[in-house]
Coordinates of C-alpha atoms in Angstrom, one line a residue:
Chain A
M1015 CA 19.9 7.8 15.0
K1016 CA 19.5 10.2 18.1
L1017 CA 16.9 8.5 20.4
T1018 CA 14.9 10.0 23.4
P1019 CA 15.3 8.0 26.7
E1020 CA 11.6 7.0 26.1
E1021 CA 12.6 5.5 22.8
Q1022 CA 15.6 3.9 23.9
D1023 CA 13.3 2.1 26.6
M1024 CA 10.8 0.9 24.0
L1025 CA 14.1 -0.4 22.2
I1026 CA 15.4 -2.4 25.0
G1027 CA 12.2 -3.7 25.9
K1028 CA 10.8 -1.8 29.2
H1029 CA 7.6 -1.4 27.2
G1030 CA 6.9 -5.1 26.3
K1031 CA 7.8 -7.1 23.2
A1032 CA 5.5 -5.8 20.5
A1033 CA 7.0 -2.3 21.3
Q1034 CA 10.2 -3.4 21.2
K1035 CA 9.8 -5.3 17.8
S1036 CA 8.3 -2.1 16.6
M1037 CA 11.0 0.1 17.5
E1038 CA 13.7 -2.1 16.0
I1039 CA 11.8 -1.8 12.7
L1040 CA 11.8 1.9 12.8
T1041 CA 15.3 2.4 14.0
T1042 CA 16.3 0.2 11.4
L1043 CA 14.5 2.0 8.8
G1044 CA 15.6 5.3 10.1
G1045 CA 19.0 4.1 9.8
I1046 CA 19.0 2.9 6.2
F1047 CA 17.2 6.3 5.2
D1048 CA 19.5 8.6 7.2
A1049 CA 16.7 10.0 9.5
K1050 CA 18.5 12.0 12.3
C1051 CA 15.6 11.3 14.8
M1052 CA 12.2 10.0 15.4
V1053 CA 9.1 12.0 15.4
D1054 CA 5.7 11.8 17.1
V1055 CA 2.9 10.7 14.8
Y1056 CA -0.7 12.2 15.4
S1057 CA -2.3 9.1 13.8
V1058 CA -1.7 6.0 11.7
Q1059 CA -3.6 4.1 9.0
I1060 CA -2.6 0.4 8.6
A1061 CA -3.0 -1.3 5.3
G1062 CA -2.9 -5.2 4.7
V1063 CA -6.0 -6.2 6.5
S1064 CA -7.8 -8.3 4.0
Y1065 CA -7.4 -12.1 4.9
A1066 CA -6.8 -12.5 1.1
N1067 CA -3.8 -10.5 1.1
L1068 CA -2.5 -11.2 4.7
G1069 CA -3.0 -15.2 4.8
E1070 CA -1.9 -16.9 7.7
A1071 CA 1.4 -15.4 7.4
G1072 CA 0.3 -12.0 8.2
L1073 CA -2.3 -13.2 10.8
E1074 CA 0.6 -15.1 12.7
F1075 CA 2.7 -12.1 13.2
L1076 CA -0.3 -9.9 14.0
S1077 CA -1.3 -12.3 16.6
E1078 CA 2.1 -12.5 17.9
M1079 CA 2.1 -8.4 18.1
A1080 CA -1.3 -8.5 20.0
E1081 CA 0.1 -10.7 22.9
D1082 CA 1.2 -7.7 24.5
G1083 CA 1.2 -4.6 21.9
K1084 CA -1.2 -1.6 22.5
V1085 CA -1.8 1.4 20.3
K1086 CA -0.1 4.7 21.5
V1087 CA -2.1 6.9 19.0
L1088 CA -5.5 6.8 16.9
T1089 CA -5.1 3.9 14.5
T1090 CA -7.6 3.2 11.8
L1091 CA -7.7 0.1 9.4
N1092 CA -7.6 -0.1 5.7
P1093 CA -10.6 -1.9 4.0
A1094 CA -10.9 -5.9 4.9
G1095 CA -12.0 -8.6 2.6
M1096 CA -15.5 -8.4 3.5
D1097 CA -18.4 -6.3 4.8
R1098 CA -18.8 -7.4 8.6
E1099 CA -22.4 -7.6 8.8
N1100 CA -23.2 -8.4 5.2
W1101 CA -21.0 -10.7 3.9
Q1102 CA -23.4 -13.6 2.9
T1103 CA -25.4 -11.6 0.3
L1104 CA -21.8 -10.4 -1.2
G1105 CA -21.0 -14.2 -2.1
I1106 CA -18.1 -14.1 0.6
N1107 CA -17.5 -18.0 1.9
D1108 CA -17.7 -19.0 5.5
E1109 CA -14.2 -20.2 5.6
F1110 CA -13.0 -16.6 4.5
A1111 CA -15.0 -14.9 6.6
K1112 CA -14.0 -17.0 9.6
N1113 CA -10.3 -16.0 8.9
Q1114 CA -11.0 -12.5 8.3
I1115 CA -12.6 -11.9 11.6
R1116 CA -9.5 -13.7 13.2
V1117 CA -7.5 -10.6 11.8
I1118 CA -9.8 -8.1 12.7
D1119 CA -9.8 -9.5 16.2
A1120 CA -6.0 -9.2 16.6
F1121 CA -6.2 -5.5 15.2
A1122 CA -9.0 -5.0 18.1
K1123 CA -6.8 -6.6 20.8
M1124 CA -4.2 -4.0 20.1
G1125 CA -6.8 -1.1 20.5
I1126 CA -7.0 -0.3 16.9
I1127 CA -10.5 1.1 15.7
T1128 CA -11.9 -1.6 13.4
T1129 CA -13.9 0.1 10.9
C1130 CA -12.2 -0.4 7.7
S1131 CA -11.9 2.2 5.2
C1132 CA -9.3 3.7 2.7
T1133 CA -10.8 7.1 3.4
P1134 CA -10.0 7.7 7.2
Y1135 CA -10.1 11.4 6.6
F1136 CA -14.1 10.7 6.2
I1137 CA -14.7 8.8 9.5
G1138 CA -12.4 10.8 12.2
N1139 CA -8.8 9.9 11.3
V1140 CA -8.1 13.8 10.3
P1141 CA -4.8 15.1 10.7
H1142 CA -4.2 19.1 10.4
F1143 CA -1.9 20.9 8.2
G1144 CA 1.7 20.3 9.0
Q1145 CA 1.1 17.1 11.4
H1146 CA 3.0 14.1 11.1
I1147 CA 1.4 10.7 10.4
A1148 CA 2.2 7.2 9.4
W1149 CA -0.4 6.1 7.0
A1150 CA -0.1 3.0 4.7
E1151 CA -2.9 3.3 2.0
S1152 CA -1.3 4.8 -1.2
S1153 CA -4.6 6.9 -2.0
A1154 CA -5.0 8.1 1.4
V1155 CA -1.4 9.0 1.5
C1156 CA -1.4 10.7 -1.3
Y1157 CA -4.8 12.9 0.1
A1158 CA -3.2 13.6 3.5
N1159 CA 0.3 14.7 2.1
S1160 CA -1.4 16.9 -0.9
V1161 CA -4.8 18.3 0.0
I1162 CA -4.6 18.2 4.0
G1163 CA -0.7 19.3 4.0
A1164 CA 0.1 16.6 6.5
R1165 CA 3.5 14.7 6.5
T1166 CA 3.6 10.7 5.8
N1167 CA 5.9 8.5 3.8
R1168 CA 4.3 5.8 2.1
E1169 CA 4.3 2.9 4.8
G1170 CA 3.8 -0.5 4.5
G1171 CA 1.6 -2.7 6.9
P1172 CA 4.3 -3.8 9.3
S1173 CA 5.9 -0.2 9.5
A1174 CA 2.5 1.5 10.1
L1175 CA 1.4 -1.0 12.8
A1176 CA 5.1 -0.2 14.4
S1177 CA 4.2 3.6 14.5
A1178 CA 0.9 2.8 15.9
L1179 CA 2.3 0.6 18.7
T1180 CA 5.1 3.2 19.7
G1181 CA 3.4 6.5 18.4
K1182 CA 6.5 7.3 16.7
T1183 CA 8.0 7.3 13.0
P1184 CA 11.6 8.0 11.6
K1185 CA 12.0 11.7 10.1
Y1186 CA 12.9 11.4 6.8
G1187 CA 11.6 11.5 3.2
Y1188 CA 8.3 13.4 3.2
H1189 CA 8.5 14.5 6.5
L1190 CA 10.7 16.8 5.7
D1191 CA 10.5 20.2 4.1
E1192 CA 13.2 19.5 1.4
N1193 CA 11.8 16.7 0.1
R1194 CA 8.4 18.1 -0.6
H1195 CA 9.1 20.8 -3.1
G1196 CA 7.6 20.2 -6.6
Q1197 CA 9.9 18.5 -9.2
V1198 CA 8.2 19.0 -12.6
S1199 CA 5.5 21.4 -13.9
I1200 CA 2.3 19.8 -15.3
R1201 CA 0.1 22.3 -17.1
V1202 CA -3.4 20.7 -17.9
N1203 CA -4.7 22.3 -21.0
A1204 CA -8.5 20.4 -20.9
Q1205 CA -11.5 20.9 -18.8
V1206 CA -11.7 18.0 -16.2
K1207 CA -14.6 17.2 -14.2
G1208 CA -16.3 14.4 -12.3
T1209 CA -14.5 11.6 -10.0
D1210 CA -14.0 9.5 -13.5
G1211 CA -12.3 12.8 -14.9
F1212 CA -10.4 13.3 -12.3
G1213 CA -9.3 9.6 -11.8
V1214 CA -8.4 9.8 -16.2
L1215 CA -6.1 12.9 -15.3
G1216 CA -4.7 10.9 -12.5
K1217 CA -3.7 8.2 -14.8
A1218 CA -2.4 10.5 -17.7
I1219 CA -0.1 12.5 -15.2
G1220 CA 0.8 9.3 -13.3
D1221 CA 1.9 7.6 -16.7
K1222 CA 3.8 10.8 -17.7
L1223 CA 5.6 11.1 -14.2
I1224 CA 6.8 7.4 -14.6
K1225 CA 8.3 8.4 -18.2
L1226 CA 9.9 11.4 -16.8
G1227 CA 11.1 9.6 -13.6
K1228 CA 9.4 12.3 -11.3
N1229 CA 7.9 11.9 -8.2
I1230 CA 6.1 15.3 -7.1
P1231 CA 4.3 17.2 -9.8
F1232 CA 3.3 20.9 -9.7
I1233 CA 0.2 21.0 -11.7
T1234 CA -1.5 24.1 -12.7
G1235 CA -4.7 24.7 -14.8
I1236 CA -7.3 23.1 -12.7
P1237 CA -9.7 26.2 -11.6
S1238 CA -11.6 24.0 -8.8
A1239 CA -12.0 20.4 -7.7
T1240 CA -14.3 18.8 -5.1
V1241 CA -13.4 16.6 -2.2
E1242 CA -14.6 13.3 -4.3
E1243 CA -12.7 14.5 -7.3
L1244 CA -9.5 15.0 -5.4
K1245 CA -9.9 11.7 -3.5
S1246 CA -10.3 10.0 -7.3
F1247 CA -7.4 11.9 -8.5
C1248 CA -5.5 10.6 -5.3
A1249 CA -6.2 7.2 -5.7
S1250 CA -5.3 7.2 -9.6
I1251 CA -2.0 9.2 -9.5
A1252 CA -1.0 6.9 -6.7
T1253 CA -1.7 3.8 -8.6
Y1254 CA -0.3 4.8 -12.0
G1255 CA 2.7 7.1 -11.0
G1256 CA 3.4 5.9 -7.4
T1257 CA 2.9 9.6 -6.3
A1258 CA 2.6 10.2 -2.7
L1259 CA 2.8 14.1 -3.1
F1260 CA 1.4 16.4 -5.5
H1261 CA 0.8 20.4 -5.9
M1262 CA -2.0 21.9 -7.3
E1263 CA -1.8 25.7 -8.1
G1264 CA -4.9 27.3 -6.0
I1265 CA -6.2 24.1 -4.7
T1266 CA -3.5 22.5 -2.3
P1267 CA -2.0 24.2 0.7
E1268 CA 1.2 23.8 -0.1
F1269 CA 1.3 25.0 -3.4
D1270 CA 3.4 28.5 -3.0
R1271 CA 5.1 27.1 0.0
Y1272 CA 8.0 26.0 -1.9
P1273 CA 10.3 27.3 -5.3
K1274 CA 8.4 26.3 -8.5
P1275 CA 10.3 23.6 -10.2
G1276 CA 12.3 24.8 -12.8
G1277 CA 12.9 23.1 -16.3
N1278 CA 10.5 22.4 -19.0
V1279 CA 6.6 22.2 -18.4
S1280 CA 5.0 19.4 -19.3
E1281 CA 1.5 19.6 -21.1
I1282 CA -1.5 17.4 -20.7
N1283 CA -4.1 17.9 -23.3
Q1284 CA -7.3 16.8 -24.5
E1285 CA -6.1 14.1 -26.6
D1286 CA -3.9 13.0 -23.5
L1287 CA -7.0 12.7 -21.4
E1288 CA -9.0 10.9 -24.3
K1289 CA -6.0 8.5 -24.8
A1290 CA -5.8 7.9 -21.0
R1291 CA -9.6 7.1 -20.7
F1292 CA -9.5 4.7 -24.0
E1293 CA -6.8 2.8 -21.9
L1294 CA -9.4 2.2 -19.0
V1295 CA -12.0 0.8 -21.2
D1296 CA -11.3 -3.0 -22.5
D1297 CA -12.2 -4.6 -25.6
G1298 CA -14.8 -7.4 -25.8
L1299 CA -16.6 -6.1 -22.3
E1300 CA -19.7 -7.6 -21.2
I1301 CA -20.6 -6.1 -18.0
D1302 CA -22.3 -7.9 -15.1
F1303 CA -21.0 -5.8 -12.1
V1304 CA -21.1 -2.2 -11.5
S1305 CA -19.3 -0.7 -8.2
I1306 CA -18.9 2.6 -6.9
G1307 CA -16.7 3.8 -4.2
C1308 CA -13.0 3.6 -4.9
P1309 CA -11.9 5.2 -2.4
H1310 CA -14.9 4.8 -0.3
A1311 CA -17.9 6.8 -1.3
S1312 CA -18.5 10.1 0.7
I1313 CA -21.9 11.0 2.0
S1314 CA -22.4 13.5 -1.0
E1315 CA -21.6 10.6 -3.5
I1316 CA -24.3 8.4 -1.8
E1317 CA -26.9 10.9 -1.7
K1318 CA -26.1 11.6 -5.7
I1319 CA -26.5 7.6 -6.2
A1320 CA -30.0 7.7 -4.1
S1321 CA -31.2 10.7 -6.4
L1322 CA -30.1 8.6 -9.6
L1323 CA -31.5 5.5 -8.7
K1324 CA -34.7 6.4 -6.8
G1325 CA -37.8 4.3 -8.0
K1326 CA -35.6 2.2 -10.5
K1327 CA -34.4 -1.7 -10.2
V1328 CA -31.1 -2.7 -10.7
K1329 CA -30.6 -5.5 -13.2
K1330 CA -27.1 -6.1 -12.4
E1331 CA -24.8 -6.5 -9.2
F1332 CA -24.2 -3.3 -7.9
W1333 CA -22.1 -2.3 -5.0
I1334 CA -21.8 1.1 -3.2
T1335 CA -18.7 0.7 -1.3
T1336 CA -18.1 2.8 1.7
A1337 CA -16.9 3.2 5.4
R1338 CA -19.6 2.1 8.0
P1339 CA -19.9 5.2 10.0
I1340 CA -20.9 6.8 6.2
K1341 CA -23.3 4.2 5.7
R1342 CA -24.9 4.8 9.3
I1343 CA -25.3 8.3 7.9
A1344 CA -26.9 7.3 5.1
D1345 CA -29.0 4.9 6.9
E1346 CA -30.2 8.0 9.1
A1347 CA -30.7 10.1 6.2
G1348 CA -33.1 7.8 4.0
Y1349 CA -30.5 7.2 1.1
S1350 CA -29.7 3.6 2.4
K1351 CA -33.5 2.6 1.9
I1352 CA -33.8 4.1 -1.2
I1353 CA -30.7 2.5 -2.7
E1354 CA -31.3 -1.1 -1.3
D1355 CA -35.2 -0.9 -2.4
T1356 CA -33.7 -0.8 -6.0
G1357 CA -31.6 -4.0 -5.5
A1358 CA -28.2 -2.4 -5.5
K1359 CA -26.1 -3.1 -2.3
F1360 CA -24.0 -1.5 0.3
A1361 CA -20.5 -3.1 0.8
A1362 CA -19.4 -1.4 3.7
D1363 CA -15.8 -2.1 5.3
T1364 CA -14.6 -3.8 2.0
C1365 CA -14.3 -2.7 -1.7
C1366 CA -14.0 -4.5 -5.4
V1367 CA -10.4 -4.4 -4.9
V1368 CA -9.4 -6.2 -1.7
A1369 CA -12.8 -8.6 -1.7
P1370 CA -12.0 -12.2 -2.6
I1371 CA -14.5 -12.0 -5.8
K1372 CA -12.0 -13.2 -8.8
G1373 CA -14.3 -15.5 -11.0
H1374 CA -17.6 -14.0 -9.7
F1375 CA -17.8 -11.5 -12.6
K1376 CA -16.8 -10.9 -16.2
G1377 CA -16.9 -7.1 -16.7
M1378 CA -16.9 -4.3 -14.3
M1379 CA -18.1 -0.9 -14.7
V1380 CA -16.7 1.9 -12.1
D1381 CA -16.3 5.5 -12.0
S1382 CA -12.4 5.0 -10.5
A1383 CA -9.2 4.6 -12.6
K1384 CA -7.9 2.7 -9.6
A1385 CA -10.4 0.0 -9.6
C1386 CA -9.8 -0.6 -13.3
Y1387 CA -6.3 -1.3 -12.7
Y1388 CA -6.8 -3.5 -9.7
G1389 CA -10.0 -4.9 -11.0
R1390 CA -7.9 -5.9 -14.1
A1391 CA -4.6 -7.2 -12.0
K1392 CA -6.0 -9.0 -9.2
N1393 CA -9.7 -10.1 -10.4
K1394 CA -9.0 -10.7 -14.0
F1395 CA -12.0 -8.4 -14.6
K1396 CA -12.5 -6.8 -18.0
V1397 CA -13.3 -3.1 -17.1
K1398 CA -14.7 0.2 -18.0
I1399 CA -14.7 3.5 -16.5
G1400 CA -17.5 6.0 -16.7
T1401 CA -19.5 8.9 -14.7
I1402 CA -21.7 8.0 -11.8
E1403 CA -24.5 8.9 -14.3
E1404 CA -23.4 6.3 -16.8
C1405 CA -22.7 3.5 -13.7
V1406 CA -26.0 3.9 -12.4
E1407 CA -27.7 3.6 -16.2
E1408 CA -25.4 0.8 -16.6
A1409 CA -27.1 -1.0 -13.6
T1410 CA -30.5 -0.4 -14.3
K1411 CA -30.1 -1.3 -17.9
Chain B
M1141 CA 40.3 -22.4 -1.8
K1142 CA 40.4 -18.8 -2.3
V1143 CA 38.6 -16.6 0.5
K1144 CA 37.3 -12.9 -0.4
T1145 CA 36.2 -10.4 2.2
L1146 CA 33.5 -8.2 1.4
K1147 CA 32.2 -4.9 3.7
G1148 CA 28.9 -4.1 3.7
R1149 CA 26.5 -2.2 6.2
P1150 CA 25.0 -4.0 9.2
I1151 CA 21.1 -4.1 8.7
V1152 CA 19.9 -6.9 11.2
P1153 CA 22.4 -8.5 13.4
G1154 CA 23.5 -12.2 13.7
H1155 CA 26.8 -14.5 12.6
C1156 CA 26.2 -17.4 10.2
R1157 CA 27.4 -19.8 7.6
G1158 CA 26.0 -21.4 4.7
K1159 CA 26.0 -22.1 0.9
A1160 CA 25.1 -18.9 -1.4
L1161 CA 22.0 -19.1 -3.3
V1162 CA 22.6 -16.0 -6.0
S1163 CA 20.5 -14.1 -8.2
M1164 CA 21.1 -11.1 -10.0
K1165 CA 17.1 -10.2 -10.1
P1166 CA 15.1 -8.4 -7.6
I1167 CA 12.8 -11.0 -5.6
S1168 CA 9.1 -10.1 -4.9
F1169 CA 8.2 -12.6 -1.6
L1170 CA 4.4 -11.7 -2.1
G1171 CA 3.7 -14.0 -5.0
G1172 CA 7.3 -14.8 -5.8
V1173 CA 8.1 -16.9 -2.9
D1174 CA 5.9 -19.8 -2.0
P1175 CA 5.5 -19.7 2.0
D1176 CA 4.4 -23.4 2.4
S1177 CA 7.5 -24.9 0.1
G1178 CA 10.1 -22.2 0.5
L1179 CA 10.5 -22.7 -3.2
I1180 CA 10.7 -19.8 -5.7
V1181 CA 7.8 -19.7 -7.9
E1182 CA 7.8 -16.1 -9.9
V1183 CA 7.3 -16.7 -13.6
G1184 CA 10.6 -16.1 -15.6
H1185 CA 13.0 -15.8 -12.2
D1186 CA 16.2 -17.3 -12.8
L1187 CA 15.9 -19.0 -9.4
K1188 CA 12.6 -20.4 -10.2
G1189 CA 12.2 -24.2 -8.5
K1190 CA 14.9 -23.3 -6.1
S1191 CA 14.4 -23.6 -2.1
V1192 CA 15.5 -20.7 0.0
K1193 CA 15.4 -22.7 2.8
G1194 CA 18.9 -22.7 5.1
T1195 CA 20.7 -20.5 2.2
I1196 CA 22.6 -17.3 2.4
L1197 CA 20.3 -15.7 -0.1
C1198 CA 21.7 -13.0 -2.0
F1199 CA 19.7 -10.6 -4.5
P1200 CA 20.0 -7.0 -5.4
H1201 CA 17.0 -6.0 -3.4
G1202 CA 13.1 -6.6 -3.1
H1203 CA 10.1 -5.5 -4.9
G1204 CA 6.4 -5.6 -5.0
S1205 CA 3.9 -5.6 -2.2
T1206 CA 4.9 -4.6 1.5
V1207 CA 3.1 -8.1 2.3
G1208 CA 6.3 -9.6 1.3
S1209 CA 7.3 -9.0 4.8
Y1210 CA 4.9 -11.3 6.1
V1211 CA 5.7 -14.0 3.7
V1212 CA 9.4 -13.6 4.9
Y1213 CA 8.1 -14.1 8.6
S1214 CA 6.0 -17.3 7.4
L1215 CA 8.8 -18.8 6.1
V1216 CA 10.8 -18.7 9.3
K1217 CA 8.3 -19.6 11.3
R1218 CA 7.9 -22.9 9.2
G1219 CA 11.7 -23.5 9.2
L1220 CA 11.7 -22.6 5.3
G1221 CA 13.6 -19.4 5.7
P1222 CA 17.0 -18.4 4.6
K1223 CA 20.1 -18.2 7.2
A1224 CA 20.9 -14.9 6.3
I1225 CA 19.9 -12.3 3.5
I1226 CA 22.7 -10.4 1.4
N1227 CA 21.4 -7.3 -0.6
Q1228 CA 23.0 -4.7 -2.7
T1229 CA 20.6 -2.3 -1.7
A1230 CA 18.0 -2.9 1.2
D1231 CA 14.6 -1.8 0.5
S1232 CA 12.0 -1.6 3.4
V1233 CA 10.0 -4.7 2.2
V1234 CA 12.8 -7.1 2.9
V1235 CA 14.2 -5.1 5.8
V1236 CA 10.9 -5.4 7.7
G1237 CA 10.7 -9.3 7.0
A1238 CA 14.2 -9.6 8.0
I1239 CA 13.6 -7.7 11.2
I1240 CA 10.4 -9.7 12.2
A1241 CA 11.9 -13.0 11.4
E1242 CA 14.9 -12.1 12.8
I1243 CA 17.0 -13.2 9.8
P1244 CA 20.7 -11.7 9.9
M1245 CA 20.9 -9.3 7.2
V1246 CA 23.4 -6.7 5.3
D1247 CA 23.2 -4.8 2.4
Q1248 CA 25.8 -2.4 0.1
I1249 CA 27.5 -5.7 -0.8
D1250 CA 28.7 -6.3 -4.4
I1251 CA 26.6 -9.5 -4.9
Q1252 CA 28.5 -10.2 -8.3
Q1253 CA 31.5 -11.2 -6.1
I1254 CA 29.3 -14.1 -4.8
R1255 CA 28.2 -17.2 -6.9
T1256 CA 25.7 -20.2 -6.2
G1257 CA 27.2 -22.7 -4.1
D1258 CA 29.9 -20.6 -2.2
D1259 CA 30.8 -21.0 1.4
V1260 CA 29.6 -17.9 2.7
E1261 CA 30.1 -16.6 6.3
V1262 CA 28.4 -13.6 7.5
D1263 CA 28.7 -11.5 10.4
C1264 CA 26.2 -9.0 9.9
S1265 CA 26.6 -7.0 13.2
K1266 CA 29.9 -5.9 11.4
G1267 CA 28.5 -5.8 8.2
I1268 CA 31.4 -8.7 6.8
V1269 CA 30.7 -11.4 4.4
K1270 CA 33.7 -14.1 3.6
V1271 CA 33.3 -15.7 0.5
A1272 CA 35.4 -19.2 0.1
R1273 CA 35.1 -20.5 -3.5
R1274 CA 36.4 -24.5 -4.1
R1275 CA 39.0 -24.2 -7.2
Q1276 CA 37.2 -25.6 -10.0
K1277 CA 38.7 -28.8 -11.3

């Protein structure tokens, strides 16, 4: 791999221990994946922030890197295990909170923006078309590659941190034109709408891609989609299909940039969507928890929840998970008061996937197919997917 | 004593010797290896109950969460880590773990040539693995 003089200096320790370790990680990965050189990144998104996932091991490593490590580019964090201002009311214990704060302090020491969100593109970490980035949240990776047309591989926590501390990533995989072509055509022959509908579609296509052994779908038959619907779709297809990039005719910016995939066109029909939705509802379900905001809710979604909830009282635990800056906008717009007056709770900085809430609830209703997967796998909840309207109705009934 | 020499690809430099612990199954360090004991705890794994401490750990590749890299680091910090890692196909989770924990590592080795208990010498800077097996009585 060819390194610039600056990159060489980092590798031999002239920029400090953390930059050296980071460059070792990046050059080794570059070597394995046959990268010819490094590329400068505009920004970084770091995953592995919840203490529940990191544990003491991760915290030790972060503390060591924080001794002399400083970020070279804009860097934001994935959700943490708790709301940093409001954790007591969400049932998080003191011991966990203390450790979570140690993790965030280590990131802060390196100059990382400590707003914790899986939607960096809503809070000012927004690359433009074609820009190279190093992001590690799978739904945000898929959104940045597909919807924005920026370029990133699916980074892990330590490799993203290494990019933050050097401003570089090895140039391979999705950073190169030749690896961004659609590999299989998928035609959707059904009407799809709502965040839940697009989540169901993401699961149907994701499951199909795994069967076909393909990574990048070229999707037709979707006439329009909102930002929120695409956000939900990205989270779902990344969860079920491991997808980091898709093209959607008439919607994503690179859909006509590369040759269309040859071979058979796979179809997604109404019955495929019904089957996928059926698989996102468990038997013997007793809902005692409703959560909206996977990925983190946009201001439009919060406005919608406020208008649906206005004047009602919630009868079940109801979380709206979002980035703190979006919560601040909701505060200013008056939506937060309307929502909190009903008994519903904001959970900023965190979400129903990474908070340590296993055993707190039995059944969870969500509008997100990704949340269904992790609610089952990590928190052992029974789950049900529905529209935002159905979620609000469930919470107030 | 028969000695075989295998040639692979250097990943993390270093030179050491030890007893091989070999599995043909991938290892997920997050959830699959207990960071407090060094024991493999993954249900259904052929090395379940075995300790990775001080071994030349041979397995095809890693799988599972990228947080697994931190588990590798933690094992070494507690003196429970393997001496070296030999993989068939390196993946980023194990590689990043080996780099941050400074465990010598080599890949592109046919691990079927190595058996648990073999004396193994690895020169990870050159990618050379020497396997010595005592003749069975």
